[in-house]
Tab-separated table of C-alpha atoms in Angstrom:
chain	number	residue	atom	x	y	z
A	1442	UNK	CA	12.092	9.464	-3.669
A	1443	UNK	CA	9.108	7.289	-3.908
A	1444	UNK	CA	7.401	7.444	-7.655
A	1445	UNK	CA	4.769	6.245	-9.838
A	1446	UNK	CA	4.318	6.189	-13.855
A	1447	UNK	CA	1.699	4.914	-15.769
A	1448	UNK	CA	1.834	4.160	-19.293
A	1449	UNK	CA	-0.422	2.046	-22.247
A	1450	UNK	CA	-0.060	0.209	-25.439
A	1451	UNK	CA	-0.527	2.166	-28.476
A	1452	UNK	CA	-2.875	0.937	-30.373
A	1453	UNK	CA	-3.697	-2.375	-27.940
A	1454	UNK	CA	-6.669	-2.275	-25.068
A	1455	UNK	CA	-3.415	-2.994	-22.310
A	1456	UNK	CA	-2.298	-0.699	-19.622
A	1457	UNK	CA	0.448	-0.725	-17.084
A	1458	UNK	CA	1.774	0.952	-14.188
A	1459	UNK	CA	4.505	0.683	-12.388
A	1460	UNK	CA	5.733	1.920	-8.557
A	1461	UNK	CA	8.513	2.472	-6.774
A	1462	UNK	CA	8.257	3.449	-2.901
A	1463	UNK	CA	11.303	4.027	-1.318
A	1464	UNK	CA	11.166	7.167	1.589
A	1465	UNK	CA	7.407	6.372	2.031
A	1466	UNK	CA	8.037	2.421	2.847
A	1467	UNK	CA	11.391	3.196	4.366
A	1468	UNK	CA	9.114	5.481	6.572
A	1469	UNK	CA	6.828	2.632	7.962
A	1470	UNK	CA	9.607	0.186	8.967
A	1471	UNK	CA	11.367	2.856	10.955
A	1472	UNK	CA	8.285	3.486	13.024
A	1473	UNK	CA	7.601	-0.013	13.240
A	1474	UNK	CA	11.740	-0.808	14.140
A	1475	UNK	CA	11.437	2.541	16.726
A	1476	UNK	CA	9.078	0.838	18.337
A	1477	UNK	CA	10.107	-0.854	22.210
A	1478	UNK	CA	6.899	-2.987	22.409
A	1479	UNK	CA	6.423	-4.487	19.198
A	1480	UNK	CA	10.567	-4.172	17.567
A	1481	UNK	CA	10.890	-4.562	14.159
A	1482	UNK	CA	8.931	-6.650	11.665
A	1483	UNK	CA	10.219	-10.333	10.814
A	1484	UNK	CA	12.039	-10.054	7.362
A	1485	UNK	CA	9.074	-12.120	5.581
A	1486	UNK	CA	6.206	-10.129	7.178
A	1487	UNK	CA	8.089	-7.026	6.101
A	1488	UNK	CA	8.369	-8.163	2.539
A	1489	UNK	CA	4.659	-9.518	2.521
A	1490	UNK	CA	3.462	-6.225	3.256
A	1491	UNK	CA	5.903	-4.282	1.022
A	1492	UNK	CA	3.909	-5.899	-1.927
A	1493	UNK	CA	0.506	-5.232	0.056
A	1494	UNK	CA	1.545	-1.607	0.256
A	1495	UNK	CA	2.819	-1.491	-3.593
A	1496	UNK	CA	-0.280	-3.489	-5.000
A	1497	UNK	CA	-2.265	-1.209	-2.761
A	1498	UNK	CA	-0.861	2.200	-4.549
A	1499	UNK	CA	-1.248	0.665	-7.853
A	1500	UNK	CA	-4.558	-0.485	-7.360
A	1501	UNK	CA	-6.008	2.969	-5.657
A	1502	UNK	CA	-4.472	5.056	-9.145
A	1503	UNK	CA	-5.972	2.678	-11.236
A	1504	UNK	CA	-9.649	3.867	-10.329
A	1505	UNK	CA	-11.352	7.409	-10.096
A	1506	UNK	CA	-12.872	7.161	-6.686
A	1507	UNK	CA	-12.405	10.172	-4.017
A	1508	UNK	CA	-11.520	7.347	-0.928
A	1509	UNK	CA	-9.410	5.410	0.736
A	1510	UNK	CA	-8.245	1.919	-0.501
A	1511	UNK	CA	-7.853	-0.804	2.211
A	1512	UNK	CA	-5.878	-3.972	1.208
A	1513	UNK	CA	-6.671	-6.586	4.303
A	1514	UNK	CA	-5.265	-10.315	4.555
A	1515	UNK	CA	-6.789	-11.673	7.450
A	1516	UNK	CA	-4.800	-14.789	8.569
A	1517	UNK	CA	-4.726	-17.675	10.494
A	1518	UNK	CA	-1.479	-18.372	11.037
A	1519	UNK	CA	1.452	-16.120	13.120
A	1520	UNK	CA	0.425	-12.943	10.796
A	1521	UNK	CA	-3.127	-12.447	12.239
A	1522	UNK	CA	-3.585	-9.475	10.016
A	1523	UNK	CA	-2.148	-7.008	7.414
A	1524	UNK	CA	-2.969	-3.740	6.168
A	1525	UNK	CA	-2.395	-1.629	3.990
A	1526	UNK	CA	-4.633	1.701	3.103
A	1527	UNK	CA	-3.952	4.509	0.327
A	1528	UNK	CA	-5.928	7.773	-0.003
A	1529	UNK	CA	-6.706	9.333	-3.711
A	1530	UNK	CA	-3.466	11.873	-2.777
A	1531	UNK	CA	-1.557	8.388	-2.634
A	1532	UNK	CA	-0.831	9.066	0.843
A	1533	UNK	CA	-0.233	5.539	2.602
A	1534	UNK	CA	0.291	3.728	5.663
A	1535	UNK	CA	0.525	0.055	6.389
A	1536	UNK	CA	0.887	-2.670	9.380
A	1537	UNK	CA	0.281	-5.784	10.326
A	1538	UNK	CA	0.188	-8.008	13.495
A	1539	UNK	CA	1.703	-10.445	14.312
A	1540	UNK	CA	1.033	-13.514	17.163
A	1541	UNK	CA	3.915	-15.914	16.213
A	1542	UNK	CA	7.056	-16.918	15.321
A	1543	UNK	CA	7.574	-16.107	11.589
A	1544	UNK	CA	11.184	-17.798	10.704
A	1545	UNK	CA	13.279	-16.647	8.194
A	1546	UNK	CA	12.482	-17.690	4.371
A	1547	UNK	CA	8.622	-18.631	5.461
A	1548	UNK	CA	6.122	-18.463	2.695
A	1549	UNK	CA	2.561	-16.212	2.805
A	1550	UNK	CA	0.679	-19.441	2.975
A	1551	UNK	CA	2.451	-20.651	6.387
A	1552	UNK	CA	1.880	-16.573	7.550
A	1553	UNK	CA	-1.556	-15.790	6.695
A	1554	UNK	CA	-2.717	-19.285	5.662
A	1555	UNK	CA	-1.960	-22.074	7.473
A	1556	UNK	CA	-5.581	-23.553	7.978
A	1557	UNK	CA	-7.122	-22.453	4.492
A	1558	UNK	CA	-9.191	-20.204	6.027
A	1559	UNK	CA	-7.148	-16.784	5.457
A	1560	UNK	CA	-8.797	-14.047	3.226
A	1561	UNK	CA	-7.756	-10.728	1.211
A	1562	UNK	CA	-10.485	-8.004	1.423
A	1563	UNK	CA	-10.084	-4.904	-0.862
A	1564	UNK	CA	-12.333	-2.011	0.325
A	1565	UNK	CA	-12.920	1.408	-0.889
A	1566	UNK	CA	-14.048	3.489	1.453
A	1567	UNK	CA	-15.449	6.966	0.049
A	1568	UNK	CA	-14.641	10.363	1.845
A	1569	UNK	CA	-17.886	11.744	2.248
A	1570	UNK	CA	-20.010	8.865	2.869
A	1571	UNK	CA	-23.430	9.662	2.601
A	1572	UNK	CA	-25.928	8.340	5.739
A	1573	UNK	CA	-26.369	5.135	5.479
A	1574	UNK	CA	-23.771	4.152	2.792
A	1575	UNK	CA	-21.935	1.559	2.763
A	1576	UNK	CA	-18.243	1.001	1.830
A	1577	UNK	CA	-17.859	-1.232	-1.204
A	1578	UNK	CA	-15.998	-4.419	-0.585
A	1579	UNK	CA	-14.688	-7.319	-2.078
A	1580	UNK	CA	-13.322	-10.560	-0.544
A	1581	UNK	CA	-11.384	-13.648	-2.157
A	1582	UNK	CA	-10.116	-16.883	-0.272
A	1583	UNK	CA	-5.749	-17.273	-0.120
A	1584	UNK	CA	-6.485	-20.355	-3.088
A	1585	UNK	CA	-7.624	-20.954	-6.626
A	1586	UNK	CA	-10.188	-22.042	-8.001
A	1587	UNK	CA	-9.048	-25.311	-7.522
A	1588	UNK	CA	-8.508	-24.708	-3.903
A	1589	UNK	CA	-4.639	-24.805	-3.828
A	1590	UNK	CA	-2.747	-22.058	-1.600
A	1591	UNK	CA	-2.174	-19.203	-3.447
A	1592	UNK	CA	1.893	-18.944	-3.008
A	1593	UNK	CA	2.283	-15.480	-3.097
A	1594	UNK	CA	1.009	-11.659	-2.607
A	1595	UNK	CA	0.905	-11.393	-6.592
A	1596	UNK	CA	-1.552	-14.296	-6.802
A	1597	UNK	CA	-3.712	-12.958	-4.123
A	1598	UNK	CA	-4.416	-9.663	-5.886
A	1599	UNK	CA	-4.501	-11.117	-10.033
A	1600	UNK	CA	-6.867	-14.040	-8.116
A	1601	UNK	CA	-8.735	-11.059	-6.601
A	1602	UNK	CA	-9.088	-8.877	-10.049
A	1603	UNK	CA	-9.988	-12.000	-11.806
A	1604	UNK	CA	-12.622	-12.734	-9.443
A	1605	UNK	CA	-14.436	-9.870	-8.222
A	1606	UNK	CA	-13.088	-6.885	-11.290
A	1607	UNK	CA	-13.620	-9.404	-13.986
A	1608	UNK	CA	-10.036	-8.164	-15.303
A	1609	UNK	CA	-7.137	-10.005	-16.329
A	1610	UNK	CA	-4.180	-8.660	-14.682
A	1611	UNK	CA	-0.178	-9.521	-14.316
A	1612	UNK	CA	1.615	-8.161	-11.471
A	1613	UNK	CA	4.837	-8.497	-10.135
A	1614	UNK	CA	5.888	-7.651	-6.781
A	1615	UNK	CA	9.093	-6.929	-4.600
A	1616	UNK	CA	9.731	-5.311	-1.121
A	1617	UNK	CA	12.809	-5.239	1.136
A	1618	UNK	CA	14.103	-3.079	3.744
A	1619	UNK	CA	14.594	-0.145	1.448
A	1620	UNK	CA	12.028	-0.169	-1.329
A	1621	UNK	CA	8.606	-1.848	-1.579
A	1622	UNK	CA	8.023	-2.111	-5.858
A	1623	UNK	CA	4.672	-3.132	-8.465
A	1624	UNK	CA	4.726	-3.486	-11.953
A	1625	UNK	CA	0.773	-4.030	-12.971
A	1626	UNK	CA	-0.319	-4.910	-16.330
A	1627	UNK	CA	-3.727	-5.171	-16.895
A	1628	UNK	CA	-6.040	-5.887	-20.189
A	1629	UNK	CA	-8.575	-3.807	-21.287
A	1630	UNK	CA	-12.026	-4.210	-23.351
A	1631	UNK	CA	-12.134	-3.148	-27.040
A	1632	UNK	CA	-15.575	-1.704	-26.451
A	1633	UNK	CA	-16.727	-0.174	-23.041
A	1634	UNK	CA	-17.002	2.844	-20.708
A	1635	UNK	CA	-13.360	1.656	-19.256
A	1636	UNK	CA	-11.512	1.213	-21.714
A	1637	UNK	CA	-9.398	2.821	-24.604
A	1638	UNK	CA	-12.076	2.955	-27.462
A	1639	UNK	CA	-12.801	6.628	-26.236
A	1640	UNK	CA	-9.078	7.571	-26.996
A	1641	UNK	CA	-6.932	7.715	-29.884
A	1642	UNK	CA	-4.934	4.495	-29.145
A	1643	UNK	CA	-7.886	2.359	-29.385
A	1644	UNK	CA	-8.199	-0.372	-32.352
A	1645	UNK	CA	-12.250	-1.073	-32.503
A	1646	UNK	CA	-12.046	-3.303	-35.153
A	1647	UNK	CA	-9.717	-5.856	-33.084
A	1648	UNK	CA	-10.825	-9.289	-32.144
A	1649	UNK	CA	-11.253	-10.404	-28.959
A	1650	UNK	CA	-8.657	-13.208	-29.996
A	1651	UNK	CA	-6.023	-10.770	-31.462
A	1652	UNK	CA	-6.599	-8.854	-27.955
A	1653	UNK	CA	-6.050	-11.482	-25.883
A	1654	UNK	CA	-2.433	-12.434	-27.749
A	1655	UNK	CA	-1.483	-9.011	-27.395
A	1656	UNK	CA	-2.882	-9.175	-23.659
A	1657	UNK	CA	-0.511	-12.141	-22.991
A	1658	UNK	CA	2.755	-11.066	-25.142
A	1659	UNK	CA	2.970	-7.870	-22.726
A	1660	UNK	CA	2.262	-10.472	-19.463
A	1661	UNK	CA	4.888	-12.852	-20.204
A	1662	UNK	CA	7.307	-10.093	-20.905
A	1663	UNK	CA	6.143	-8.342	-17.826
A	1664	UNK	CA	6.651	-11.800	-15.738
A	1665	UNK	CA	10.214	-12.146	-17.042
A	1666	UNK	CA	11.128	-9.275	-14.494
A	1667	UNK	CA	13.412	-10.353	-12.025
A	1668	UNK	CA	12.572	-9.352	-8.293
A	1669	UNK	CA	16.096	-8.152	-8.223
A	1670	UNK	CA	15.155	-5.831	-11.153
A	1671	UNK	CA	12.377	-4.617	-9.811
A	1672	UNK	CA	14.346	-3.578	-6.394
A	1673	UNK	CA	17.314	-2.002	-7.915
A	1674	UNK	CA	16.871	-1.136	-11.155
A	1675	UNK	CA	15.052	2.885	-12.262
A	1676	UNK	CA	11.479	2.400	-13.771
A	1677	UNK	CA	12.751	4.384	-17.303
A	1678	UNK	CA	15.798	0.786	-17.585
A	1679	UNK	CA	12.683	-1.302	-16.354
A	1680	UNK	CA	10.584	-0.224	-18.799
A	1681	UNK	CA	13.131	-0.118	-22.103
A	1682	UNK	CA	13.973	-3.181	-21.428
A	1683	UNK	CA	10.870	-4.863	-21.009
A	1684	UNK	CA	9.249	-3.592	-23.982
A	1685	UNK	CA	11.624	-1.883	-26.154
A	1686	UNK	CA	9.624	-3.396	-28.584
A	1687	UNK	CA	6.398	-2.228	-28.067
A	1688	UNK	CA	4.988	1.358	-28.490
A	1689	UNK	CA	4.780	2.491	-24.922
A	1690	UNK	CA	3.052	5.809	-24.244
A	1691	UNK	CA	3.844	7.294	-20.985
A	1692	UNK	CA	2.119	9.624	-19.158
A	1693	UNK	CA	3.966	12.557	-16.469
A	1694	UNK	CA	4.883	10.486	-13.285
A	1695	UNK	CA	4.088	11.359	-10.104
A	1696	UNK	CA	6.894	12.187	-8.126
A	1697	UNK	CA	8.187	15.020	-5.884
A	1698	UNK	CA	5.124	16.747	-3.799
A	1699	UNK	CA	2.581	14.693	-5.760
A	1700	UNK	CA	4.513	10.863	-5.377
A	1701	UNK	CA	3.250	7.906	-3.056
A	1702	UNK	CA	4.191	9.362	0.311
A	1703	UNK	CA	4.314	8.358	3.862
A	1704	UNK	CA	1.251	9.884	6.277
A	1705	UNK	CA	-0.544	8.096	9.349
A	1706	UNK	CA	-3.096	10.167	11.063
A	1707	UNK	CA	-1.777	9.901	14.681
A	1708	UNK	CA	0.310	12.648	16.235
A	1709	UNK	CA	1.785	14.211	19.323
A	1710	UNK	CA	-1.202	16.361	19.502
A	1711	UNK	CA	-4.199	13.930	19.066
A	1712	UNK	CA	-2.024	12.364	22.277
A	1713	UNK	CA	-1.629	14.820	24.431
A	1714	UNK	CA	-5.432	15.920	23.373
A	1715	UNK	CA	-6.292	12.061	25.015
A	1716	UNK	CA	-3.666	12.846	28.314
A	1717	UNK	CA	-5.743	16.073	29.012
A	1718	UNK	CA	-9.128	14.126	29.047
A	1719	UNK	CA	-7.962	11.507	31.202
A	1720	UNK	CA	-7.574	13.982	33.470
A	1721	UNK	CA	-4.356	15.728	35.571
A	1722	UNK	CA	-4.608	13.514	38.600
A	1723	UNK	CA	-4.500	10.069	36.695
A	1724	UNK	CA	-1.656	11.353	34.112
A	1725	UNK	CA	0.367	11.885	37.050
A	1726	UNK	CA	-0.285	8.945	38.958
A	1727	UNK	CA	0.555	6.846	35.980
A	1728	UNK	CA	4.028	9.076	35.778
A	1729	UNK	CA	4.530	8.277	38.931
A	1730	UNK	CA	3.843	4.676	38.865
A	1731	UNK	CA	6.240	4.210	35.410
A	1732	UNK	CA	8.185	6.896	35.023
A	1733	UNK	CA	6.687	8.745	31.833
A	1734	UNK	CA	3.537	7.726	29.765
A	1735	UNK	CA	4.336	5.499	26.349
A	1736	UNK	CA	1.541	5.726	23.673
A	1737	UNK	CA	1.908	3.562	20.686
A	1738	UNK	CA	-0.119	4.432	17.473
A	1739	UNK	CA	-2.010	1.014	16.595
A	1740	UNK	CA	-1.805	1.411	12.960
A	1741	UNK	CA	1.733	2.732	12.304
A	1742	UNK	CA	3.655	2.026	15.811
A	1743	UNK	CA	4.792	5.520	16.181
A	1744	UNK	CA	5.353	6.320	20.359
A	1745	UNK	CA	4.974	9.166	21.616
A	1746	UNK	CA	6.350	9.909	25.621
A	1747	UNK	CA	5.298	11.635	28.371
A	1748	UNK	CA	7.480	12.742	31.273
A	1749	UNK	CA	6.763	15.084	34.382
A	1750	UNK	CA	7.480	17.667	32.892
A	1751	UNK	CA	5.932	17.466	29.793
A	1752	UNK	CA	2.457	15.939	31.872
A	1753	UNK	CA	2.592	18.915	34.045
A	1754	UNK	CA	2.876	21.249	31.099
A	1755	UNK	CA	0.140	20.140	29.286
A	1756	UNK	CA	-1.827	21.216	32.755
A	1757	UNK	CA	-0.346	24.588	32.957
A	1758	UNK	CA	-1.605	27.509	31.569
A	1759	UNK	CA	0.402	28.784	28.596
A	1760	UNK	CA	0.910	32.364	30.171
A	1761	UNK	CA	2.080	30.546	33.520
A	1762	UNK	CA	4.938	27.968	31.526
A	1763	UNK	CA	8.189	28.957	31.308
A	1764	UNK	CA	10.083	28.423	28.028
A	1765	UNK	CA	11.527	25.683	26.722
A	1766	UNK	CA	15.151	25.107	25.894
A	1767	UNK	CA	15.846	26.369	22.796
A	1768	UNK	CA	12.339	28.321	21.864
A	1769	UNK	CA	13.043	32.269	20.646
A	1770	UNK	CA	11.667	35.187	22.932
């Protein structure tokens, strides 16, 4: 089962978090692979958006905001877009398109990036938006400062956090065909609304110098995590290992009913909802023209199908259909 535990530094203005999605990710290549039109994602889109999808979770847990976080890379190369959104219940979905041949072993720059003119947008979108309000976003360019191609989906979102959160942040990322995983670490002011001074791990008489060692003793230890790590190993052997030296206070993970989880908003329902406004004459002229009606969700790739005898039920009366196999009298 997909999980999530967060943890800080006693004593130290740091805080981490790490992820582990396995059902939930699992979940959105199956729909994607199920799907006749589109097949399965190339192996290096599926990984690129595996780390989307974990940076994504970690990222939406990290802030107290009642709305949905949307990761975007906009590209300009075969992977013309990638998304992935979480809600505050960490419910999650995530696609992307793509317009080209993505080989095996190709890099994010050559997928999203190929021109220097691809982008990551983070936007947080609240759930009762007021009249008029705006969602707040933030966008970053696929390079440095210096301009060079940021290499991969961990530089994107530590460029990003630098950039427009003003936080220093270490993140390591990992996704393959059965788990999509995050370890953040991320420094926190001494002094502040955000940060630890209001609890009893903070240390106000620290320097900002002795802060910023600690910052980076945690981050280099946190970058020594292997990807391979990351994909097989469970997050209580991650974590002893990584800082078996440190004193790690761990809060109750999310797992079970309240873990990252798998949801897209589409259904069989919302379709045949759409089938009955178009209308009974044009559903069954298009049966009759293809055989059934396919409808593919845009976001997730879930199809649904429509044969004659499901079209002409959804036009029948319920007192005037007859049972279906297997339905209880």
């Amino acid at each position: 089962m997909s999980e999530l535990h967060k943890f800080i530094f006693d004593g130290l203005p740091v805080r981490g978090q790490l992820v582990r999605l396995t059902d939930a990710w699992q979940e959105v290549l199956r729909r994607r692979a199920a799907n006749t039109q589109t097949g399965a994602y190339p192996p290096p889109v599926a990984e690129m958006l595996g780390e989307m999808t974990a940076a994504a979770v970690l990222m939406q847990s990290n802030i107290k905001f009642d709305g949905a976080l949307i990761m975007q890379i906009f590209g300009d190369g075969p992977v013309k877009v990638a998304v992935a959104e979480v809600q505050p219940d960490m419910r999650l979905r995530a696609t992307a398109s793509v317009i080209g041949a993505v080989p095996p072993g190709m890099r994010l720059p050559d997928m999203v990036n190929a021109h220097g003119q691809g982008r990551c947008a983070i936007t947080l979108d609240p759930k009762n938006r007021q009249e008029g309000q705006q969602p707040y976003q933030g966008v970053v360019p696929l390079a440095d400062e210096g301009g060079a191609p940021l290499m991969d989906l961990a530089a994107v979102v530590e460029h990003y956090m630098r950039q427009s959160e003003q936080l220093d942040t270490t993140l390591v990322l990992a996704a393959d065909e059965q788990v999509a995983a995050g370890l953040l670490i991320q420094r926190l002011p001494v002094q502040g609304q955000d940060n630890l001074s209001q609890s009893s791990v903070a240390r106000e008489d620290e320097s900002g110098e002795v802060a910023e060692d600690d910052y980076q003793r945690i981050a280099i230890l946190a970058r020594s995590l292997k990807r391979e790590e990351l994909l097989g190993l469970d997050a209580d052997t991650i974590l002893r290992r990584l800082f078996w030296e440190e004193n790690l206070m761990r809060f109750e993970p999310r797992v079970g009913e309240r873990a990252p989880r798998f949801a897209c908003s589409c259904s069989r329902e919302r379709v045949a909802a759409m089938l009955k406004g178009l209308g009974q004459e044009e559903a069954e002229s298009i049966v009759a023209e293809q055989g059934r009606i396919e409808v593919s969700c845009d976001f997730c790739g879930q199809q649904e199908r429509f044969d004659a005898v499901d079209v002409g039920r959804l036009f029948t009366p319920p007192e005037q259909q007859s049972p279906q196999p297997g339905s209880v009298q």
